[in-house]
PDB file of C-alpha atoms in Angstrom:
ATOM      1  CA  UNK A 300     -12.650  -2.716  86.359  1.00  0.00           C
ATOM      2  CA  UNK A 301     -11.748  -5.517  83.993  1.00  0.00           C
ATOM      3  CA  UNK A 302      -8.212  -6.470  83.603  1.00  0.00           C
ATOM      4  CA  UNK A 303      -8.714  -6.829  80.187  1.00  0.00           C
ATOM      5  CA  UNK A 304     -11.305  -4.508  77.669  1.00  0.00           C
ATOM      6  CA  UNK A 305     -12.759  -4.791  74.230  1.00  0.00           C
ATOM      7  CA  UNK A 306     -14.741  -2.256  72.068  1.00  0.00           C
ATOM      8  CA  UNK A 307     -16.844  -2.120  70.732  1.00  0.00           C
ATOM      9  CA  UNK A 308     -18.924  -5.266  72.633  1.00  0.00           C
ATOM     10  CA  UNK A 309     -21.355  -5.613  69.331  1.00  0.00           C
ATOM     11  CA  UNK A 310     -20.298  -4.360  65.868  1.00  0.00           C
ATOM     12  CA  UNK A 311     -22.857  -4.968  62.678  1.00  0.00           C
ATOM     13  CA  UNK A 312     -21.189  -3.906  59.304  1.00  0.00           C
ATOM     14  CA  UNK A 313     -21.844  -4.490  55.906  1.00  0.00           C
ATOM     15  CA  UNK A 314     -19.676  -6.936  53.365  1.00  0.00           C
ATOM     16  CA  UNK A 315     -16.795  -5.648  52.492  1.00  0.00           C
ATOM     17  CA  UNK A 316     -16.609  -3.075  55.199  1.00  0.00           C
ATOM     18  CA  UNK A 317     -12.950  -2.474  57.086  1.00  0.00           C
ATOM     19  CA  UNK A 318     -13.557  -4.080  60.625  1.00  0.00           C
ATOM     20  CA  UNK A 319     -11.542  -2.531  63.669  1.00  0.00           C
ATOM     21  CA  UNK A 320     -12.055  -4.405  67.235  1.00  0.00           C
ATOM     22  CA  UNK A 321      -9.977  -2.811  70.251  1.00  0.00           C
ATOM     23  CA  UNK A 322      -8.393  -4.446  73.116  1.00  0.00           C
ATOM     24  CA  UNK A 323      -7.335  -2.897  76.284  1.00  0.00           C
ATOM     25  CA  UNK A 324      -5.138  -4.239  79.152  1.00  0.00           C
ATOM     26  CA  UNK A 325      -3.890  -3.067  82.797  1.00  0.00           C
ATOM     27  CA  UNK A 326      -1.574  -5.705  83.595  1.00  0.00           C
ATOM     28  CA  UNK A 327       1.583  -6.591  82.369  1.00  0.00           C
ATOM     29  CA  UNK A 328       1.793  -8.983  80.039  1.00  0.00           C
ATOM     30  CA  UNK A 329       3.916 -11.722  77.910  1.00  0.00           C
ATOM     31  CA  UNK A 330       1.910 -12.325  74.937  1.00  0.00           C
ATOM     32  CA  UNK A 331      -1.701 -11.180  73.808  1.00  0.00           C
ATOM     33  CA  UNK A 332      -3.747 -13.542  72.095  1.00  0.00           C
ATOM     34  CA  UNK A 333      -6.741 -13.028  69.560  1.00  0.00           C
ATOM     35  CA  UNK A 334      -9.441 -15.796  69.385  1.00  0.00           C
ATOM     36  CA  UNK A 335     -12.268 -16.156  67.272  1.00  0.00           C
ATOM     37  CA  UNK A 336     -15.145 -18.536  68.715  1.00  0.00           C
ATOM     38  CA  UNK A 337     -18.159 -19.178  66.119  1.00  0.00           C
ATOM     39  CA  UNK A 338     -21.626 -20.579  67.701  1.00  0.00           C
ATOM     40  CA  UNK A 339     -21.306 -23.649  68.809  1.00  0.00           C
ATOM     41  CA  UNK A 340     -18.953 -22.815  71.395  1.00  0.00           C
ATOM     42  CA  UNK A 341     -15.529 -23.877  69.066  1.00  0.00           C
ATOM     43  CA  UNK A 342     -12.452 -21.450  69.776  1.00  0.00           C
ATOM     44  CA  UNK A 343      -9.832 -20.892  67.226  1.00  0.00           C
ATOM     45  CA  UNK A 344      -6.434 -18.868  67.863  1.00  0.00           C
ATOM     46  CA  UNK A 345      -6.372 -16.194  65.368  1.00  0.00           C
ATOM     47  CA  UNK A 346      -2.717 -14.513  66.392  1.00  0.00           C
ATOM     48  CA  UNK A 347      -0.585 -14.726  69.462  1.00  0.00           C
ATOM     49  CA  UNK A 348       1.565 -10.967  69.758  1.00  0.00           C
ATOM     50  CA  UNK A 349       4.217  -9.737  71.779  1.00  0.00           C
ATOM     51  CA  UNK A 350       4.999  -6.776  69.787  1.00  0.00           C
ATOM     52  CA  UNK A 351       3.961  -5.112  66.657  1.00  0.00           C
ATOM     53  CA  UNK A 352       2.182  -6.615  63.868  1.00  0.00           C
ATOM     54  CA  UNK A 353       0.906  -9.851  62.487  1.00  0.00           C
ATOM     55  CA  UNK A 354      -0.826 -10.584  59.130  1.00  0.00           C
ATOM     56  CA  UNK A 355      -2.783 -13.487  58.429  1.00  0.00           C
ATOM     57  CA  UNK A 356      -4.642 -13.319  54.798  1.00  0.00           C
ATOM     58  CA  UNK A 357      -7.629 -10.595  55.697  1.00  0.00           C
ATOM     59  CA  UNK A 358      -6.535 -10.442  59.413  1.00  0.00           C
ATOM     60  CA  UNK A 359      -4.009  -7.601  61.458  1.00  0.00           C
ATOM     61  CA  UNK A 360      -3.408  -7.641  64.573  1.00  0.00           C
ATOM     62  CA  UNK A 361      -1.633  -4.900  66.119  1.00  0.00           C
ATOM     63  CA  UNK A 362      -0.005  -4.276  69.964  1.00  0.00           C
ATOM     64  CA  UNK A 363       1.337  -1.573  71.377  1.00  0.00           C
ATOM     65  CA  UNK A 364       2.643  -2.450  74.673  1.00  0.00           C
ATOM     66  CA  UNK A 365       4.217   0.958  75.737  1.00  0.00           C
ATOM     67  CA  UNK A 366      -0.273   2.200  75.746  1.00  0.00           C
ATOM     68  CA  UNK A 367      -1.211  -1.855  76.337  1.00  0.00           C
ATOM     69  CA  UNK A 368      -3.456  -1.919  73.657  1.00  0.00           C
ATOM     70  CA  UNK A 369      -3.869  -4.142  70.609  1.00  0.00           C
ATOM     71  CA  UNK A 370      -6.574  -4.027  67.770  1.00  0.00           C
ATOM     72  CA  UNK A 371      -7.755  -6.666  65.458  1.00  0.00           C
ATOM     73  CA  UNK A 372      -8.206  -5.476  61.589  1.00  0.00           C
ATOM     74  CA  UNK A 373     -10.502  -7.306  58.996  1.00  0.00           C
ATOM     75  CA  UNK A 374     -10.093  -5.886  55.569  1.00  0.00           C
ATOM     76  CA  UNK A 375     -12.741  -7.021  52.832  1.00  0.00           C
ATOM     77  CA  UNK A 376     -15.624  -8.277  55.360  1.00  0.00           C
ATOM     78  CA  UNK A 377     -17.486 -11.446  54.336  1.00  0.00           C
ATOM     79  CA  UNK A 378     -20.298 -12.619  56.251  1.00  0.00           C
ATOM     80  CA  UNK A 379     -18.515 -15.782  56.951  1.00  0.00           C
ATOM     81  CA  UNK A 380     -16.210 -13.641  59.945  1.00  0.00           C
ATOM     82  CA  UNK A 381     -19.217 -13.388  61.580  1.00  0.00           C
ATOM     83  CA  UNK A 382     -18.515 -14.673  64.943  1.00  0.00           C
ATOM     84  CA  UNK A 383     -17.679 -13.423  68.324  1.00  0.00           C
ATOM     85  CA  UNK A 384     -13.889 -12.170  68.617  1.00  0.00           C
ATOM     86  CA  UNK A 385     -11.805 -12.618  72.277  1.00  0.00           C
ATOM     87  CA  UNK A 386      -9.002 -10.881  73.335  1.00  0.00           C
ATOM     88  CA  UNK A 387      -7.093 -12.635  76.117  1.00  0.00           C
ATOM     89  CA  UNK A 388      -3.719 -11.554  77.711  1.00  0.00           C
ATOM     90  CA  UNK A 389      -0.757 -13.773  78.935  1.00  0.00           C
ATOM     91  CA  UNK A 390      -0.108 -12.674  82.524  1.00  0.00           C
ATOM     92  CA  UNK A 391       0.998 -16.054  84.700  1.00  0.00           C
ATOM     93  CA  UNK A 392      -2.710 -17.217  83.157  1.00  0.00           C
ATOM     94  CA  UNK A 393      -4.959 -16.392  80.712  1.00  0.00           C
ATOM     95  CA  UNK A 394      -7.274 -13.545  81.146  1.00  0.00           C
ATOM     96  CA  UNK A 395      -9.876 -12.972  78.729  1.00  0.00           C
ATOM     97  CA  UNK A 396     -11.846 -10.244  77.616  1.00  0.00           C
ATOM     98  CA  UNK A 397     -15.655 -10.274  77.353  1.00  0.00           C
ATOM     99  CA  UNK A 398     -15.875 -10.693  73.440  1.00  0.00           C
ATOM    100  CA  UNK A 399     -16.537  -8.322  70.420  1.00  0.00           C
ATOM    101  CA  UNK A 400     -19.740 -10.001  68.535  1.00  0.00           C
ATOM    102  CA  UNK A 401     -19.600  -9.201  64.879  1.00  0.00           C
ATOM    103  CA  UNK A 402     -22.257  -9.633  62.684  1.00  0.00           C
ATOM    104  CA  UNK A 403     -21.298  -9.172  58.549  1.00  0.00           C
ATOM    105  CA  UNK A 404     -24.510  -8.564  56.565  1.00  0.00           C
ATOM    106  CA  UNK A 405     -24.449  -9.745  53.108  1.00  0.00           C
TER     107      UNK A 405
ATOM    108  CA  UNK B  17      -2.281 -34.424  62.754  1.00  0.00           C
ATOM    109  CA  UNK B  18      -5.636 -34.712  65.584  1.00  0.00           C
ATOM    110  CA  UNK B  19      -6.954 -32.124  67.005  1.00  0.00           C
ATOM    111  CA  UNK B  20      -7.849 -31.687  70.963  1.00  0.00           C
ATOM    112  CA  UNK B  21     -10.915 -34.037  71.970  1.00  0.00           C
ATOM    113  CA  UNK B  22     -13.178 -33.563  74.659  1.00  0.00           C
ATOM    114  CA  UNK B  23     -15.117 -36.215  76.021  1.00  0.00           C
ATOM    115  CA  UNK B  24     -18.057 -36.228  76.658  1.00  0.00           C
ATOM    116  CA  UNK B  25     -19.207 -33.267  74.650  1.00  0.00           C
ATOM    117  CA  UNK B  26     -22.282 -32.835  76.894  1.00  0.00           C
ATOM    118  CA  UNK B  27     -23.534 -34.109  79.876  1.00  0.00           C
ATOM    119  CA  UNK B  28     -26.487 -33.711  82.369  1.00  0.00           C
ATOM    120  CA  UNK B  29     -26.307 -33.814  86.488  1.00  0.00           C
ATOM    121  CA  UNK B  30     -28.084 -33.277  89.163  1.00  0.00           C
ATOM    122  CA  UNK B  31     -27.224 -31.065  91.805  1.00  0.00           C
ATOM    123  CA  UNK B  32     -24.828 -32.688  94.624  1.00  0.00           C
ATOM    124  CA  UNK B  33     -23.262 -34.809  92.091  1.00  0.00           C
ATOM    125  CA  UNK B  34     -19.824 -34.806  90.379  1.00  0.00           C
ATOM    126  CA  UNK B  35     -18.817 -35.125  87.066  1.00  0.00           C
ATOM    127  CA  UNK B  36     -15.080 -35.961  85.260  1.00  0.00           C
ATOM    128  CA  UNK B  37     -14.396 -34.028  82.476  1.00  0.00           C
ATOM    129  CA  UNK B  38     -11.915 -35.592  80.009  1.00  0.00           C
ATOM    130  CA  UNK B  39      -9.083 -34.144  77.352  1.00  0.00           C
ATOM    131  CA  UNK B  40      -6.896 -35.443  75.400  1.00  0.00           C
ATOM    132  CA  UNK B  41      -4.370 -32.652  73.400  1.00  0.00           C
ATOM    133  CA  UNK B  42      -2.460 -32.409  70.100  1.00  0.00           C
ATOM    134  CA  UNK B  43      -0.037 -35.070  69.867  1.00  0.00           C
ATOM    135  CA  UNK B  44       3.244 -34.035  71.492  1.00  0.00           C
ATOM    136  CA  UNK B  45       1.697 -30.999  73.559  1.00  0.00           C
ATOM    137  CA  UNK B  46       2.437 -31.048  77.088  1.00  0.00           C
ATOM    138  CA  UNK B  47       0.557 -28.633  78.348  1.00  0.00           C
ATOM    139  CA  UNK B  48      -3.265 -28.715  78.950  1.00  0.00           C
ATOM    140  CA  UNK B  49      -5.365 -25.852  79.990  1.00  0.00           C
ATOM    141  CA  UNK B  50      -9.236 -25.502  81.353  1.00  0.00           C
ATOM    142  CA  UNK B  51     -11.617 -23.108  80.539  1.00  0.00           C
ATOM    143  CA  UNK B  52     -14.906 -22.541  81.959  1.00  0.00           C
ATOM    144  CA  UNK B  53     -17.430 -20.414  80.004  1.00  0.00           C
ATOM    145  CA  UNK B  54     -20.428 -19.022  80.885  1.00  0.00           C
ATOM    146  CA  UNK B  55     -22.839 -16.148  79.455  1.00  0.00           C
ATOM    147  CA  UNK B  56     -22.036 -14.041  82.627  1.00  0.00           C
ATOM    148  CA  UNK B  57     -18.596 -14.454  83.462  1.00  0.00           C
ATOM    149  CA  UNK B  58     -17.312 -14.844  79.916  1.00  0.00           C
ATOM    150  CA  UNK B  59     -14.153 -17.094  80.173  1.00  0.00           C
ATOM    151  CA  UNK B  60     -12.100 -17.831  83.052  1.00  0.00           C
ATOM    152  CA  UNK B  61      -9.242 -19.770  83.420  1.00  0.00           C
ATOM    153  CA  UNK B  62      -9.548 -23.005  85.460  1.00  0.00           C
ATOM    154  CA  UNK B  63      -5.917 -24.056  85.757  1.00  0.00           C
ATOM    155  CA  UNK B  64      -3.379 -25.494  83.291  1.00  0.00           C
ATOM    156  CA  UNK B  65      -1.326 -28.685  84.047  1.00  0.00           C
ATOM    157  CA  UNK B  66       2.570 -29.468  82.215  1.00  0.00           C
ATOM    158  CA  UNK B  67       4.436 -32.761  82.620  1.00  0.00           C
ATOM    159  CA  UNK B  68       1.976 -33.881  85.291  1.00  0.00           C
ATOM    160  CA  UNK B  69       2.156 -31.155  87.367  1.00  0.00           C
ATOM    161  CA  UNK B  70      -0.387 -28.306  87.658  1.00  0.00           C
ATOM    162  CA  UNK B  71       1.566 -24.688  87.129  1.00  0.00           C
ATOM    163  CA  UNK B  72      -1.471 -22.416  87.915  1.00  0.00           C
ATOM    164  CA  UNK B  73      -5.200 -22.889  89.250  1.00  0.00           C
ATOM    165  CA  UNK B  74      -7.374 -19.600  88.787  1.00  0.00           C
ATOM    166  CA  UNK B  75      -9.880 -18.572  91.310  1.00  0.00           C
ATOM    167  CA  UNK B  76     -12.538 -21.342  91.482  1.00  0.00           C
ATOM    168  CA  UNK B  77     -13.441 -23.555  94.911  1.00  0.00           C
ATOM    169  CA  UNK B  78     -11.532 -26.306  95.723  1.00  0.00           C
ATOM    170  CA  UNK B  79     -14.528 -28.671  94.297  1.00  0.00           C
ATOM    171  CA  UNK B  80     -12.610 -27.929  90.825  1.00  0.00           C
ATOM    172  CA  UNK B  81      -9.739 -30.596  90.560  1.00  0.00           C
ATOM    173  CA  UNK B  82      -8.003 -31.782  87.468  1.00  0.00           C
ATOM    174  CA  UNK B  83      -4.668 -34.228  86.782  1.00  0.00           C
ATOM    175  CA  UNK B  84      -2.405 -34.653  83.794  1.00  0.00           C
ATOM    176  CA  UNK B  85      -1.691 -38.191  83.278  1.00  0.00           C
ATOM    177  CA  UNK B  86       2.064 -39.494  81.800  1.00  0.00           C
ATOM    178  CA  UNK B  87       0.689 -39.215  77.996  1.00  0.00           C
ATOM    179  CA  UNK B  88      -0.553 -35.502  78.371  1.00  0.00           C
ATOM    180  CA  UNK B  89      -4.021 -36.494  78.425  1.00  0.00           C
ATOM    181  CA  UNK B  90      -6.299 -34.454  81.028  1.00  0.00           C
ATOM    182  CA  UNK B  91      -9.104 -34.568  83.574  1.00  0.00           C
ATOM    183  CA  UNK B  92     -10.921 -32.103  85.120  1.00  0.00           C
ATOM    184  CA  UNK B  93     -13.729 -33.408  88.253  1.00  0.00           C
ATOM    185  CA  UNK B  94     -16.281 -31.213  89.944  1.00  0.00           C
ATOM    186  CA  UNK B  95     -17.545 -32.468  93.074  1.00  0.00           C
ATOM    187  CA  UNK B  96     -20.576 -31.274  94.462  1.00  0.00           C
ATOM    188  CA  UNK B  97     -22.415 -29.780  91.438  1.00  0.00           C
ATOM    189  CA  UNK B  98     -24.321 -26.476  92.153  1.00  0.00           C
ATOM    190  CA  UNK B  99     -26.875 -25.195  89.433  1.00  0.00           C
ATOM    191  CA  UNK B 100     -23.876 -22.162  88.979  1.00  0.00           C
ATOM    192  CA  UNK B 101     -21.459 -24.966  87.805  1.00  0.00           C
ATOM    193  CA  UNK B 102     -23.469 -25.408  84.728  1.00  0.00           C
ATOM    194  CA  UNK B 103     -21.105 -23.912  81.648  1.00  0.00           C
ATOM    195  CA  UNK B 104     -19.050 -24.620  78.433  1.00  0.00           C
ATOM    196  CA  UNK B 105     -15.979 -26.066  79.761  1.00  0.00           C
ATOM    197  CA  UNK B 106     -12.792 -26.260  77.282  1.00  0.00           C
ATOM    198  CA  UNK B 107      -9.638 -27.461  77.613  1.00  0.00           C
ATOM    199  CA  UNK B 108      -6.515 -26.095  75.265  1.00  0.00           C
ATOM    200  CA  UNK B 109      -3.310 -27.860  74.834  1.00  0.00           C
ATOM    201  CA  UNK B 110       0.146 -25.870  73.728  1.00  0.00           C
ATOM    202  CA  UNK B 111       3.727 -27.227  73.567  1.00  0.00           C
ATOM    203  CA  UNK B 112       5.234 -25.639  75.960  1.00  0.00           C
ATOM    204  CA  UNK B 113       3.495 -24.305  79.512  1.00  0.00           C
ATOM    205  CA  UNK B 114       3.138 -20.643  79.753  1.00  0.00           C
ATOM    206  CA  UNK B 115       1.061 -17.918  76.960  1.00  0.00           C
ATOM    207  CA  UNK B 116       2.000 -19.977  74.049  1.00  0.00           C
ATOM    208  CA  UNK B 117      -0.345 -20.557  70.725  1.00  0.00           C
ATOM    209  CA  UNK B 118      -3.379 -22.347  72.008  1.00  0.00           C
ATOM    210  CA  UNK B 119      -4.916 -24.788  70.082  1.00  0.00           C
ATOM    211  CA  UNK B 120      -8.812 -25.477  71.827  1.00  0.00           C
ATOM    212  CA  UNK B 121     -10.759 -28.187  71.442  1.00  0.00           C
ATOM    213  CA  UNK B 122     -14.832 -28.666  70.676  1.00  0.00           C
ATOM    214  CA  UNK B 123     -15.497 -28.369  74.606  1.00  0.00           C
ATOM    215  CA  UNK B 124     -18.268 -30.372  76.589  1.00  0.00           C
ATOM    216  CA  UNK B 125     -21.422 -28.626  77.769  1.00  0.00           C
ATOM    217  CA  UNK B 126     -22.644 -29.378  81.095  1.00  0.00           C
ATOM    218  CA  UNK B 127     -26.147 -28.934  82.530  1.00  0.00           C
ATOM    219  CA  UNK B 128     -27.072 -28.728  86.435  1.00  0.00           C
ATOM    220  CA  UNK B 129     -30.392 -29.551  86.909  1.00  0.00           C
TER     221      UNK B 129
END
């Protein structure tokens, strides 16, 4: 079993929809981070989270450590946050998860 | 401010060869990290080097090397390319060592032929 899971793996919603992508962990950890890679391989840090909640224009991210879980909110979908989404955890390294691909459909 | 550049951004061997990988971070980050990222594994962590000194190497042969030189600037080296070696590989750079706020940069895309 991964250290580190995401759901769903592939998520196709219309514009405008409310996006949620889950991220599960076994290990402990120091900080979670969310990472947003488009194609063309470029990664961008979305949040870094140790606890609670972050907001970053149309982005949440949430963490519960107590149930090691975080989730990753989009409100208002565009078709321009199409991209693949990575959750990666903080523990001595970075451990990643195996991506959420979202597709936004005009 | 500049952003994290990889040189070269792609790159063709041959197996048996090696290949050096090269990063140079954000201005006044001192830690570099090194990513390799393939379609099957995902990403894995290669191993992440502060003030000269690697802190942590993740579970790849010993043909994966890297260095941190005095300015923060990075290498990476595989010796002995197999076909598997072939990947994305990226390098991040933070300020401090440890889970801080990566910043990545465009990576370089090698081929094993």
């Amino acid at each position: 079993k991964n250290e580190v899971e995401q759901s769903p793996q592939n998520l196709t919603a219309q514009e405008g929809e409310f996006i949620t992508i889950n991220c599960s962990y076994s290990v402990g950890i120091s900080a979670l981070h969310w990472l947003q890679q488009h194609p063309g391989g470029g990664i961008v840090s979305l949040f870094m989270l140790s606890s609670g909640k972050k907001k970053h224009g149309r982005l949440i991210a949430t963490i519960n450590i107590q149930e090691k879980h975080s989730s990753l909110h989009i409100t208002a979908s565009h078709p321009r946050d199409s991209a693949v989404y990575i959750c990666a955890v903080f523990a001595q390294k970075l451990v990643f998860g195996q991506g959420t691909r979202l597709t936004i459909n005009p | 401010k500049a952003g994290v550049t990889q040189t070269p951004r792609y790159l063709i061997k041959t197996r048996g060869q090696q290949v050096t990988l090269s990063c140079s971070p954000i201005s006044g980050h001192r830690s570099v990290s090194w990513y390799q990222q393939t379609p099957g594994q995902g990403l894995q962590f290669l191993f992440e080097y502060f003030s000269e000194t690697q802190r942590n190497k993740g579970n790849f042969p010993g043909r994966f090397s890297g260095r941190q030189f005095s300015n923060s600037r990075s290498e990476m080296n595989v010796s002995t390319l197999e076909l598997g070696d072939s990947a994305l590989y990226l390098c991040a750079s933070s300020r401090e060592a440890g889970g801080y706020e990566q910043y990545f940069g465009p990576g370089t895309r090698l081929t094993v032929t």
